[in-house]
XYZ file of C-alpha atoms in Angstrom:
559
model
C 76.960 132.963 83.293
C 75.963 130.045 80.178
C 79.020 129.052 77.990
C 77.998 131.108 75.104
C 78.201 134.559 77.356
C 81.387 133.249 78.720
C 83.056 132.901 75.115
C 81.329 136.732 74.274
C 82.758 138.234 76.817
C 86.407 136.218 76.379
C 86.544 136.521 71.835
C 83.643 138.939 71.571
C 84.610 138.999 67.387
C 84.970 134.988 67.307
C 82.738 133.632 70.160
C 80.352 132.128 67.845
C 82.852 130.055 65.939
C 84.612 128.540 69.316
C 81.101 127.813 70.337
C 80.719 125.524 67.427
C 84.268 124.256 67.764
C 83.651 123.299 71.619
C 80.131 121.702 70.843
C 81.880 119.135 68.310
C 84.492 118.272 70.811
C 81.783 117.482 73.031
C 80.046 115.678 70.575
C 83.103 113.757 69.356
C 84.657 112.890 72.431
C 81.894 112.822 74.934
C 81.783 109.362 77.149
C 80.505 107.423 79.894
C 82.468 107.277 83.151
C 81.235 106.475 86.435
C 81.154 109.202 89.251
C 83.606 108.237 91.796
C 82.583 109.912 95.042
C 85.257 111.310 97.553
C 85.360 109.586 100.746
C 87.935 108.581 103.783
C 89.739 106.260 101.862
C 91.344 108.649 99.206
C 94.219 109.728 100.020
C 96.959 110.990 97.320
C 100.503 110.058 96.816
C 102.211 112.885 95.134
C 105.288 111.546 93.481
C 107.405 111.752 90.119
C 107.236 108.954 87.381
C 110.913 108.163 88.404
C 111.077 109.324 91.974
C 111.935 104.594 92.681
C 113.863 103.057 89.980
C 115.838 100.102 89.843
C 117.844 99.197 86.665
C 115.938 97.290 84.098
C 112.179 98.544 84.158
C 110.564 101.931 83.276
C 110.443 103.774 86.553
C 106.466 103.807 86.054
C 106.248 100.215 86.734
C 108.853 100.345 89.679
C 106.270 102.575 91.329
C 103.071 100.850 89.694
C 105.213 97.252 92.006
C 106.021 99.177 94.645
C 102.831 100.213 95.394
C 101.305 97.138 94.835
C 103.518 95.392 97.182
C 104.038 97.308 99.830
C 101.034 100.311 100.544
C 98.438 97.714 98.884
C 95.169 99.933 99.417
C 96.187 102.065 101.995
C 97.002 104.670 99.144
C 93.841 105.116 96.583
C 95.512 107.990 94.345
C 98.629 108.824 92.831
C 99.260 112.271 91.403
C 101.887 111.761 89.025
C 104.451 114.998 88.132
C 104.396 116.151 85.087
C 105.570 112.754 82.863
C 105.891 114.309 79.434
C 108.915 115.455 77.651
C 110.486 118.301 79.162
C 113.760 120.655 79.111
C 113.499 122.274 82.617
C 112.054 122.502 86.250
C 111.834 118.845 86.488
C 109.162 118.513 84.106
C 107.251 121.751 84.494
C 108.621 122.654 81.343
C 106.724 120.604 79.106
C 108.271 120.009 75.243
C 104.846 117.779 74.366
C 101.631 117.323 76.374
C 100.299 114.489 74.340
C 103.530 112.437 74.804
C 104.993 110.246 77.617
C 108.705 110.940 78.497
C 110.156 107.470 77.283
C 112.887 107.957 80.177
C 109.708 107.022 82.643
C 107.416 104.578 79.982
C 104.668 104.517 78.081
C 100.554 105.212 77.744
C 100.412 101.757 78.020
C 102.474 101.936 81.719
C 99.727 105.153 82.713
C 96.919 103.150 81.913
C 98.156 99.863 84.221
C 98.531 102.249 86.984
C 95.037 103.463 86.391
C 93.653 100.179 86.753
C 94.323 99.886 89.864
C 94.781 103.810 91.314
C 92.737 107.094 91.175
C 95.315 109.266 89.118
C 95.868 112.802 88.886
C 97.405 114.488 85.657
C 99.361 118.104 85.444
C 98.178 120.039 83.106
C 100.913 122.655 83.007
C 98.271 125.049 80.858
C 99.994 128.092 81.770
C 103.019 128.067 79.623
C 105.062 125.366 77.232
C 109.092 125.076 76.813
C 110.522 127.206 74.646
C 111.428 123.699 72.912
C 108.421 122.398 72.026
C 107.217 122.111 68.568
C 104.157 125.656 69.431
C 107.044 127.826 70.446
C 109.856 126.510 67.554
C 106.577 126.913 65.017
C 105.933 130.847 66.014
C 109.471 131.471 66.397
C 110.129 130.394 62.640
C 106.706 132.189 61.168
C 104.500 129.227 60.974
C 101.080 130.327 60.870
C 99.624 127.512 62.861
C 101.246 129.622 66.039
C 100.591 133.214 65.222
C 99.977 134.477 68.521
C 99.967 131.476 70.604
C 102.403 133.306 72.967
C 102.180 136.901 74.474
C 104.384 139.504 72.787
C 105.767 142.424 75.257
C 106.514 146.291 74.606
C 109.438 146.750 76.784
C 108.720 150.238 76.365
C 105.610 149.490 78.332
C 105.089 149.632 82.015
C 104.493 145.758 83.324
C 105.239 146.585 86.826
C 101.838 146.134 88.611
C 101.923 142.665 87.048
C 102.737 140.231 89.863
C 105.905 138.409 90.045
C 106.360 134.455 91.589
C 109.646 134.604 91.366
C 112.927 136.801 91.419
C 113.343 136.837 87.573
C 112.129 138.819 84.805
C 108.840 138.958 83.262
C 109.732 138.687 79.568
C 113.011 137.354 77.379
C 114.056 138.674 74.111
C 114.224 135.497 71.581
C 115.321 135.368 68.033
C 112.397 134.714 65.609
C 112.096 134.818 61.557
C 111.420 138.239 61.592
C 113.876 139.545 64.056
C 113.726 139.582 68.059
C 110.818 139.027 70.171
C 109.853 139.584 73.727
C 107.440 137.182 75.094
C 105.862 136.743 78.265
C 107.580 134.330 80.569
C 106.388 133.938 83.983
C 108.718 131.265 85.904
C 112.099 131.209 83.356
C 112.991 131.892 80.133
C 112.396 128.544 79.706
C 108.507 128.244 80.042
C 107.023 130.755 77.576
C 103.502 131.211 78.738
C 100.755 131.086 76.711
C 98.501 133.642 74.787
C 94.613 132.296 76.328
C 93.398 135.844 73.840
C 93.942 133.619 70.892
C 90.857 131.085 70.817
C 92.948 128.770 69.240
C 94.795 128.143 72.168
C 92.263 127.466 74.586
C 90.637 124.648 71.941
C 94.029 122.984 71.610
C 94.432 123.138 75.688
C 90.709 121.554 75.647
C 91.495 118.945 73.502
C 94.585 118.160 75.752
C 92.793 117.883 78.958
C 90.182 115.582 77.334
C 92.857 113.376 76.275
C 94.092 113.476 79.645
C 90.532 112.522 81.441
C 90.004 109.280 78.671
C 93.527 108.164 79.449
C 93.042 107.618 83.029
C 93.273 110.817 84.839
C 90.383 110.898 87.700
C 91.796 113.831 88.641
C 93.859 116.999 86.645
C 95.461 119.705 88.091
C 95.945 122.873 86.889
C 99.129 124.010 87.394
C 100.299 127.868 88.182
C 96.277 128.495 86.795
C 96.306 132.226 88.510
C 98.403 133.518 85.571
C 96.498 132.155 81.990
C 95.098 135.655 81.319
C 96.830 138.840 81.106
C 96.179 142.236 80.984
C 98.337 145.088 80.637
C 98.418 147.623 83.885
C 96.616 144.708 86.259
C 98.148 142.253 88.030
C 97.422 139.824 85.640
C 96.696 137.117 88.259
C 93.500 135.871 89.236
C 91.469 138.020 86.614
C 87.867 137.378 85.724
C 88.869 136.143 82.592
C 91.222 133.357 84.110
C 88.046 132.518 86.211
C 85.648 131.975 82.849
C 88.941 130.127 81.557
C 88.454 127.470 84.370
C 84.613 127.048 84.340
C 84.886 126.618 80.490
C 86.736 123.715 80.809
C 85.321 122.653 83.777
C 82.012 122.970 81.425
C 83.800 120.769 78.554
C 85.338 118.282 80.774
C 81.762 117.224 82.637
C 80.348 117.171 79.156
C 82.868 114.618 77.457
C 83.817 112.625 80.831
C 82.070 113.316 83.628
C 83.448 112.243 87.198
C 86.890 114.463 85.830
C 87.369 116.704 89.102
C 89.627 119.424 88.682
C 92.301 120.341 91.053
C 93.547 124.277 91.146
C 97.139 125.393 91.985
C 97.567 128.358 93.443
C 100.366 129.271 95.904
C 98.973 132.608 97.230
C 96.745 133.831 100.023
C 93.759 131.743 101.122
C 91.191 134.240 99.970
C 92.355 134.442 96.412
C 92.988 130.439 96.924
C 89.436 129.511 97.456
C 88.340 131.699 94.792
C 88.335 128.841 92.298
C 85.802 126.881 94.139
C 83.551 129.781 91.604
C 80.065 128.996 92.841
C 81.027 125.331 94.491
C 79.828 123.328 91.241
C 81.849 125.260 88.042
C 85.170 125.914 88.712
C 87.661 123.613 90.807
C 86.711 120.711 93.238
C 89.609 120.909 95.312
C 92.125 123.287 95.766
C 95.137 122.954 97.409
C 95.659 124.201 100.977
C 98.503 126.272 100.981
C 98.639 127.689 104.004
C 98.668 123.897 105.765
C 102.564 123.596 105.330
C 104.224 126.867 106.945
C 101.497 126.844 109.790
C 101.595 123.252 110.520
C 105.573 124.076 110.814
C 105.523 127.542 112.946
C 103.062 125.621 115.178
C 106.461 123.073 115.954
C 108.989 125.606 115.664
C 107.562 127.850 117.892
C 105.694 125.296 120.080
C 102.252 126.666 119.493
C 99.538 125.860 117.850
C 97.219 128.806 117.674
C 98.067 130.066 114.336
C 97.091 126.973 112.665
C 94.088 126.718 115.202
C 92.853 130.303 114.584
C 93.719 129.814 110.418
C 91.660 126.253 110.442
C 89.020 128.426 112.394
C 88.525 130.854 109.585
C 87.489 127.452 106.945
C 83.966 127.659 108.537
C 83.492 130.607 106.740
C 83.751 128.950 103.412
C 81.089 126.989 102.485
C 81.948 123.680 100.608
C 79.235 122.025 98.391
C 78.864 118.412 97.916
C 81.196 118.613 95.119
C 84.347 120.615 96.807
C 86.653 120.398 98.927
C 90.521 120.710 100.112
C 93.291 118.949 99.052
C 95.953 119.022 102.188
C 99.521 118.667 102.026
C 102.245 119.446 103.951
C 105.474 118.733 101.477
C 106.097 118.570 97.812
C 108.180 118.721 94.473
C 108.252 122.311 95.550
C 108.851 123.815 98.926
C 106.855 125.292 101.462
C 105.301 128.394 100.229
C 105.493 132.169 101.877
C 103.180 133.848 100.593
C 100.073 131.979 101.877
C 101.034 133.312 105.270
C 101.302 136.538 104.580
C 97.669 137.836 106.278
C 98.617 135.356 109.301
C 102.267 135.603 110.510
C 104.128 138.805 111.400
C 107.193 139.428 109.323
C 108.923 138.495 112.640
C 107.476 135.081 112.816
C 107.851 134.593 109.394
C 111.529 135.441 109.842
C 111.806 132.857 112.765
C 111.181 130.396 109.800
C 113.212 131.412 107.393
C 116.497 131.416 110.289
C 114.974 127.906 111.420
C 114.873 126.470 107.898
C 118.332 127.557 107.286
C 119.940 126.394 110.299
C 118.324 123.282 109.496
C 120.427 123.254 106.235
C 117.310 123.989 104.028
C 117.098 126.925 101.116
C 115.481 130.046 101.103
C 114.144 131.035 97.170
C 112.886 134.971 97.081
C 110.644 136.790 94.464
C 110.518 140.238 93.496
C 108.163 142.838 94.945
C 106.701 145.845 93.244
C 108.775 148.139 95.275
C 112.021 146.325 93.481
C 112.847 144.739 96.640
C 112.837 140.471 97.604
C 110.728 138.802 99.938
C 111.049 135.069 100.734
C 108.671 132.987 98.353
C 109.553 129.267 99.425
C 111.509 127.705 102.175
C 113.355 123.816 100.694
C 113.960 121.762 103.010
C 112.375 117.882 103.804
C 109.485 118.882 105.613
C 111.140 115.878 108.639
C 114.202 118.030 108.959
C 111.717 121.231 108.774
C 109.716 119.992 112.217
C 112.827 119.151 113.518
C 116.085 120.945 115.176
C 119.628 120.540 115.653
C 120.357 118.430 118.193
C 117.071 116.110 118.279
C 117.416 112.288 118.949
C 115.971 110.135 115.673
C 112.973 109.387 117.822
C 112.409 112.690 119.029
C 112.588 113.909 115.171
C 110.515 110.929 113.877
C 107.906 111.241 116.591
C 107.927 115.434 115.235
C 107.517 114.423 111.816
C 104.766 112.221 112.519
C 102.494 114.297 114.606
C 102.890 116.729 112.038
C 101.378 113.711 109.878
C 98.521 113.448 111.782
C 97.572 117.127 111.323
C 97.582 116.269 107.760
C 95.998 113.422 107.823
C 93.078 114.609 110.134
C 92.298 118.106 108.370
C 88.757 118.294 106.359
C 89.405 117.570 102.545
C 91.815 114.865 101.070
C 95.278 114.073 101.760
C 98.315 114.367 99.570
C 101.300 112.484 101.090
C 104.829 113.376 99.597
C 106.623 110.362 98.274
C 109.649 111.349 100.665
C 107.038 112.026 103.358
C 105.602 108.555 103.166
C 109.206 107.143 102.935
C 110.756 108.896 105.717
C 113.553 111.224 103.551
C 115.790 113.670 104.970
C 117.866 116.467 103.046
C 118.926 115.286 99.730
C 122.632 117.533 99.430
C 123.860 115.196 96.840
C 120.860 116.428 94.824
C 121.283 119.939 95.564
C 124.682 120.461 95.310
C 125.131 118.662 91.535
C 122.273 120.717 90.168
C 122.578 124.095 92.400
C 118.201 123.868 92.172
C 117.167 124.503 95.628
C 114.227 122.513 94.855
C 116.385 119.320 94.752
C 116.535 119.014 98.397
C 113.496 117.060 98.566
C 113.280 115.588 95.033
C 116.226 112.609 95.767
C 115.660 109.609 93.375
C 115.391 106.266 95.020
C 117.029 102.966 94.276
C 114.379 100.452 94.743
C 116.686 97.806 96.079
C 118.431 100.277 98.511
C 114.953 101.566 99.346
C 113.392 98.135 100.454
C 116.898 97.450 102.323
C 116.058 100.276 104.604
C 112.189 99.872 105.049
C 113.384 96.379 106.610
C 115.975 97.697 108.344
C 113.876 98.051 112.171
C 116.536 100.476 113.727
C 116.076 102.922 110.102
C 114.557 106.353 109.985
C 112.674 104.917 107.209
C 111.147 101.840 108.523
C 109.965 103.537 111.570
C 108.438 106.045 109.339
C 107.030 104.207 106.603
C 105.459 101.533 109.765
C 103.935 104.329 111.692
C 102.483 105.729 108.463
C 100.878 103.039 107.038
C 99.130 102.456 110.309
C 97.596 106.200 110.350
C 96.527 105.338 106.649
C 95.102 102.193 107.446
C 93.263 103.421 110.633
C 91.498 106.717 108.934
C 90.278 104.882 105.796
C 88.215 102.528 108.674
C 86.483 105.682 109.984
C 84.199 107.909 108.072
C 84.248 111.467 110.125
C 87.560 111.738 108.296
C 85.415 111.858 104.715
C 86.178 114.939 102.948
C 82.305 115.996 103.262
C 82.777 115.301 107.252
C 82.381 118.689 109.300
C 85.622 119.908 111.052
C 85.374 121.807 114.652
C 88.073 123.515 116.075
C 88.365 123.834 120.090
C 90.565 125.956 122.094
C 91.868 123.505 124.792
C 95.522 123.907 124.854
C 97.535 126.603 123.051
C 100.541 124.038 122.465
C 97.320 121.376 120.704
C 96.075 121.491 118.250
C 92.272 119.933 118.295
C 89.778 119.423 116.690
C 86.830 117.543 115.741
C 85.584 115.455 112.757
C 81.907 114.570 112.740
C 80.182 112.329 110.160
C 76.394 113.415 110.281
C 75.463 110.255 108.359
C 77.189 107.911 110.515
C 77.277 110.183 113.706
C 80.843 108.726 114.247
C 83.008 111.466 115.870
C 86.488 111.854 116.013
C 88.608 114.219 118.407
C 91.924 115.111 116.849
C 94.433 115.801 119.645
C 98.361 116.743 118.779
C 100.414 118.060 121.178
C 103.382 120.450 118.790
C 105.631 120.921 122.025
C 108.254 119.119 123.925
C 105.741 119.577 127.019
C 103.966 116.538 128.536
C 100.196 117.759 128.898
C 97.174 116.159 131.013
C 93.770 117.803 129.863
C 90.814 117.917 131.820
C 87.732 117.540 129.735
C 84.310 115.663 129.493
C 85.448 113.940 126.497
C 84.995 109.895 126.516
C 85.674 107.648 124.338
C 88.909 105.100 123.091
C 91.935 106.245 120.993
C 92.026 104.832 117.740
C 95.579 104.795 117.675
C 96.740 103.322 120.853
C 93.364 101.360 121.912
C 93.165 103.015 124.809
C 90.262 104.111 126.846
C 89.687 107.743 127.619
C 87.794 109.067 130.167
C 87.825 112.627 131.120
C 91.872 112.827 131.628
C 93.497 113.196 128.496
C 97.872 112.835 129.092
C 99.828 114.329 125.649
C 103.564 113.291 125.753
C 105.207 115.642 123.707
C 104.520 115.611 120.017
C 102.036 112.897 120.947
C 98.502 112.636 118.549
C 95.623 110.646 119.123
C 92.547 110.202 117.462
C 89.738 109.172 120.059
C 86.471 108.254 118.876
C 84.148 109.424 121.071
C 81.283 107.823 122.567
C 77.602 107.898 120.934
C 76.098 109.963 123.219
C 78.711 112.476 123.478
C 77.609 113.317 119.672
């Protein structure tokens, strides 16, 4: 479907207008940029602006140093959390897109860090803080905002709308000509916003374009299921939202191509790949949702054939040379239900939820259509997640890091949690002084403390931090771990998970072997070839120790 058809079908009174008005941004802003492609070597650090500070420099340049000094090039990206102004949910709450939070730095600080990383913006284009200057403006009857939010009936039935969290769907808020309900999807907090007015989706273009020319390689598009919505649907994941994306797909490749988009969605992997669209107009990655609870059932329970049988089922979508996943394992947020819910029984997803909160994690719930809960998100530090009560620090480290190497070894690009990278456990200082079950893995770091531990040998963190590093240093070497390198699962253990990564170009192949049990495991298998990791040569025999992984490249004629 072309642009114009697109707009018709979108403002069928006023397409021909926001035609004109997107050809002059194109015209206006459009620029050269070269066309970075994706290979073994990008890998993401997800992080806040502030997540190492010291006293006396804008946390952006702590982490711009840090980086510098001690990753060097092992980490190519750096998505950066949403650094603008905000009132709420650690920045998802955004008070001004076009600004930098002066509690983190400057533009200036962004585009020093884009010198020398790949970055990746938030665009939270779903909804704006009931602060900002759009939702203050409608509130007081300024015409420049008429119906830049969604008004609601509650007289109306909204229930077949579906619900992220356990909260209501609307607020009542005091405006110039009495109260108004408007659409909030995560809090009363983040007022969503009204994608039916054209007006908005030209002011959201102009924002992303901004983004792109200030040093974003990559922009993500935060909580994009829920832009469009429609009274007695679910208003998630309508055709609408899906013309939303390629339009500004379409805009951004116009004005600066080499932008690649990056779609959020925390739901089920069949809706989750929808935004791929046809492979070349909608997203080129999306995140991989279902990665984090599998990857930790496989540990809890000591098998790996849920993941195996999940990573299986990938085949069946076919990736162009311009998609493909973005992996991840922890986050800002937590580790997401309802990705799972096709692929674990409510049994084993109940096993997680009693694991996780032994473990001292948090369980957050949202609200079903039958008016009862479900678990939506498990918080915990994804190292205490793999773990148990009762585990030695080098049975727990060696844990957390074969769970590293599943992430690290999966098709697509890697996004490694700041506290991943950096070995953090359960922040309950942070959890208990805000009461945000989310701020069990968002701690904030004191630089000097931070590079006191990293030296200390006998710390959780140096040991982590060490071993990581080396699995970053030793993929970005090998080329069957591009993104565009095929991924083959075998069947050779249930308590391994294995796989293969093949570079066609290269004809390098990689066998992925991770043993999720406390079982030491010899394999019998015509596979030859050295591990990577250790240096050592393999030759039929394969021993796992438990929670061992090795990468062994295989020899030529085995390919």
């Amino acid at each position: 479907m072309k642009i114009i058809e697109m707009l018709k079908s979108l403002y069928p009174i006023q397409y021909e207008a926001v035609f004109t008005e997107i050809k002059t941004l194109i015209h206006k802003h459009s620029i050269e940029k070269d066309k970075a492609e994706l290979d073994q070597t990008d890998m993401m650090l997800i992080t806040y602006g502030d997540s190492i500070k010291n006293d006396k420099d804008h946390p952006l340049q702590v982490l711009h140093h840090f980086l510098k000094t001690y990753t060097k090039d092992l980490i190519s990206n750096v998505h950066l959390l949403p650094m603008f102004p905000f009132s709420s949910d650690d920045g998802f709450s955004v008070i001004d897109y076009e600004k930098i939070n002066p509690e983190l730095g400057n533009w200036d600080d962004i585009k020093k860090l884009s010198n020398d990383y790949g970055l990746m913006f938030d665009a939270v284009i779903n909804h704006i803080s009931k602060s900002s200057e759009w939702f203050q403006g409608f509130l007081n009857g300024d015409k420049t905002y008429d119906r830049y939010f969604v008004e609601c009936d509650p007289k109306l039935d909204y229930s077949d709308v579906v619900r992220p969290r356990a909260l209501p769907l609307y607020y009542p808020y005091q405006s110039s000509e009495g109260i108004k309900y408007i659409w909030a999807t995560f809090s009363d907090d983040q007022v969503d916003l009204n994608y039916e007015n054209p007006k908005v989706l030209i002011n959201m273009l102009e924002i992303l374009i901004k983004y792109a020319k200030q040093g974003a390689r990559f922009i993500r598009f935060d909580a994009v299921g829920f832009m469009w919505k429609k009274l007695g649907t679910s208003s998630i994941h309508l055709k609408e939202t899906h013309r939303l994306v390629k339009i500004m797909r379409y805009v951004l490749d116009q004005t600066v191509p080499g932008t690649m988009i990056v779609s959020e969605t925390n739901v089920p992997h069949k809706e989750n790949i929808s935004y791929f669209g046809s492979g070349h107009d909608e997203a080129h990655m999306i995140y991989q949702f279902p990665l984090p609870p599998l990857t930790l059932f496989s540990f809890v329970s000591g098998n790996a054939n849920k993941l195996k049988m999940w990573a299986k089922s990938l085949n069946d979508t076919k990736l162009t040379n311009e998609t493909t996943y973005f992996n991840f394992l922890a986050s800002h947020d937590g580790i997401g239900m309802r990705p799972v819910e096709d692929i674990l029984s409510n049994d084993e997803k109940q096993m997680l939820v009693d694991h996780v909160t032994v473990n001292g994690g948090k369980i957050s719930y949202k609200n079903n259509k039958d008016g009862s809960t479900a678990p939506y998100e498990l918080n915990i530090s994804y190292q205490d997640a793999v773990s148990k009560l009762g585990d030695t620090q080098k049975v727990r480290i060696d844990k957390f890091m074969a769970s590293q190497a599943i992430l690290l070894s999966m098709i697509g690009v890697p996004g490694i949690y700041v506290h991943s990278l950096l070995g953090s456990r359960n922040d309950y200082d942070g959890l208990e002084a805000s009461g945000i079950n989310r701020r069990i893995n968002r701690e904030k770091l004191n630089l000097d403390l931070l590079i006191k531990e990293l030296e200390d040998v006998k710390s959780t963190r140096h040991q982590v931090f060490k071993r990581y590093l080396k699995l970053l240093k030793i993929r970005r070497e090998h080329q069957a771990f591009s993104p565009h390198a095929t991924q083959e699962v075998f069947d050779i253990d249930d308590r391994v998970f294995s796989i293969v990564r093949y570079d066609e170009h290269t004809t390098q192949k990689i066998l992925v072997l991770v043993n999720v049990s406390d079982d030491e495991l010899m394999l019998s298998d015509r596979f030859e070839g050295v591990d990577i990791i250790t240096n050592e040569t393999i030759k039929n025999e394969i021993i796992l120790k438990p929670y061992q992984y090795r990468w062994i490249l295989l020899k030529k004629e085995e390919v």
